[in-house]
GROMACS .gro file of C-alpha atoms in nm:
model
  113
    1UNK     CA    1   0.000   0.000   0.000
    2UNK     CA    2   0.148   0.340  -0.096
    3UNK     CA    3   0.228   0.595   0.174
    4UNK     CA    4   0.308   0.883  -0.061
    5UNK     CA    5   0.156   1.037  -0.373
    6UNK     CA    6   0.400   1.223  -0.598
    7UNK     CA    7   0.262   1.530  -0.775
    8UNK     CA    8   0.290   1.562  -1.150
    9UNK     CA    9   0.536   1.853  -1.116
   10UNK     CA   10   0.800   1.605  -1.000
   11UNK     CA   11   0.981   1.355  -1.224
   12UNK     CA   12   0.805   1.031  -1.304
   13UNK     CA   13   1.120   0.830  -1.368
   14UNK     CA   14   1.294   0.880  -1.036
   15UNK     CA   15   1.464   0.606  -0.838
   16UNK     CA   16   1.355   0.717  -0.492
   17UNK     CA   17   0.986   0.670  -0.558
   18UNK     CA   18   0.989   0.362  -0.775
   19UNK     CA   19   0.879   0.122  -0.504
   20UNK     CA   20   0.551   0.022  -0.341
   21UNK     CA   21   0.552   0.313  -0.091
   22UNK     CA   22   0.503   0.571  -0.368
   23UNK     CA   23   0.246   0.629  -0.638
   24UNK     CA   24   0.285   0.898  -0.901
   25UNK     CA   25  -0.017   1.104  -1.005
   26UNK     CA   26   0.050   0.998  -1.365
   27UNK     CA   27  -0.033   0.640  -1.263
   28UNK     CA   28  -0.386   0.743  -1.165
   29UNK     CA   29  -0.554   0.847  -1.492
   30UNK     CA   30  -0.875   0.968  -1.327
   31UNK     CA   31  -0.687   1.242  -1.140
   32UNK     CA   32  -0.669   1.567  -1.336
   33UNK     CA   33  -0.675   1.852  -1.080
   34UNK     CA   34  -0.509   1.950  -0.753
   35UNK     CA   35  -0.843   1.904  -0.576
   36UNK     CA   36  -0.864   1.548  -0.706
   37UNK     CA   37  -0.508   1.482  -0.586
   38UNK     CA   38  -0.604   1.619  -0.243
   39UNK     CA   39  -0.922   1.409  -0.226
   40UNK     CA   40  -0.741   1.093  -0.339
   41UNK     CA   41  -0.463   1.147  -0.084
   42UNK     CA   42  -0.718   1.213   0.190
   43UNK     CA   43  -0.925   0.905   0.107
   44UNK     CA   44  -0.617   0.683   0.096
   45UNK     CA   45  -0.427   0.846   0.387
   46UNK     CA   46  -0.135   0.941   0.162
   47UNK     CA   47   0.129   1.209   0.203
   48UNK     CA   48   0.150   1.448  -0.093
   49UNK     CA   49   0.501   1.524  -0.225
   50UNK     CA   50   0.493   1.839  -0.435
   51UNK     CA   51   0.658   2.160  -0.549
   52UNK     CA   52   0.314   2.328  -0.565
   53UNK     CA   53   0.244   2.592  -0.297
   54UNK     CA   54  -0.132   2.535  -0.326
   55UNK     CA   55  -0.105   2.217  -0.120
   56UNK     CA   56   0.104   2.389   0.151
   57UNK     CA   57  -0.150   2.669   0.175
   58UNK     CA   58  -0.442   2.429   0.197
   59UNK     CA   59  -0.292   2.207   0.469
   60UNK     CA   60  -0.230   2.508   0.693
   61UNK     CA   61  -0.608   2.546   0.723
   62UNK     CA   62  -0.703   2.177   0.723
   63UNK     CA   63  -0.645   1.885   0.953
   64UNK     CA   64  -0.462   1.586   0.807
   65UNK     CA   65  -0.494   1.364   0.621
   66UNK     CA   66  -0.340   1.428   0.384
   67UNK     CA   67  -0.005   1.556   0.496
   68UNK     CA   68   0.221   1.755   0.263
   69UNK     CA   69   0.591   1.750   0.184
   70UNK     CA   70   0.663   2.070  -0.006
   71UNK     CA   71   0.993   2.077  -0.195
   72UNK     CA   72   1.108   2.438  -0.212
   73UNK     CA   73   1.444   2.360  -0.365
   74UNK     CA   74   1.419   2.529  -0.703
   75UNK     CA   75   1.486   2.356  -1.030
   76UNK     CA   76   1.757   2.096  -0.996
   77UNK     CA   77   1.892   1.861  -1.256
   78UNK     CA   78   1.761   1.509  -1.206
   79UNK     CA   79   2.095   1.386  -1.072
   80UNK     CA   80   2.115   1.677  -0.824
   81UNK     CA   81   1.756   1.618  -0.711
   82UNK     CA   82   1.828   1.249  -0.661
   83UNK     CA   83   2.140   1.323  -0.456
   84UNK     CA   84   1.963   1.587  -0.247
   85UNK     CA   85   1.658   1.372  -0.168
   86UNK     CA   86   1.859   1.058  -0.099
   87UNK     CA   87   2.063   1.256   0.153
   88UNK     CA   88   1.766   1.428   0.322
   89UNK     CA   89   1.490   1.166   0.286
   90UNK     CA   90   1.546   1.001   0.629
   91UNK     CA   91   1.506   1.342   0.796
   92UNK     CA   92   1.198   1.421   0.588
   93UNK     CA   93   1.034   1.091   0.685
   94UNK     CA   94   1.098   1.159   1.053
   95UNK     CA   95   0.952   1.509   1.035
   96UNK     CA   96   0.636   1.407   0.849
   97UNK     CA   97   0.551   1.151   1.117
   98UNK     CA   98   0.461   1.428   1.363
   99UNK     CA   99   0.384   1.724   1.137
  100UNK     CA  100   0.117   1.795   0.876
  101UNK     CA  101   0.345   2.010   0.661
  102UNK     CA  102   0.716   1.970   0.598
  103UNK     CA  103   0.884   2.237   0.385
  104UNK     CA  104   1.214   2.132   0.234
  105UNK     CA  105   1.467   2.402   0.146
  106UNK     CA  106   1.820   2.355   0.011
  107UNK     CA  107   1.965   2.442   0.353
  108UNK     CA  108   1.695   2.347   0.604
  109UNK     CA  109   1.372   2.166   0.685
  110UNK     CA  110   1.076   2.345   0.845
  111UNK     CA  111   0.783   2.156   0.995
  112UNK     CA  112   0.435   2.266   1.102
  113UNK     CA  113   0.174   2.094   1.316
   0.00000   0.00000   0.00000
């Protein structure tokens, strides 16, 4: 059962989320809008991974689920993104356990309850 749903603004072919804990929005053809992503994540108790600020804004005024991991790291080459997320992913997973929003910056992680 997946734990995370990866937004369409993130790469589909990416090693970190090619396992059974992740599902990419592109693998769910009936999802077309951010609201449908939100509803799907909520119904399936998934954590949204995104670069889209709309999800961060919405979770600040809503109780989980879903939870949101917001990548605020700019545009990185695929190799740089892979290196960055592989290095920080254990910290991200820890933070999202107890927080509804985790913002990821190049130099820090901020979490909100």
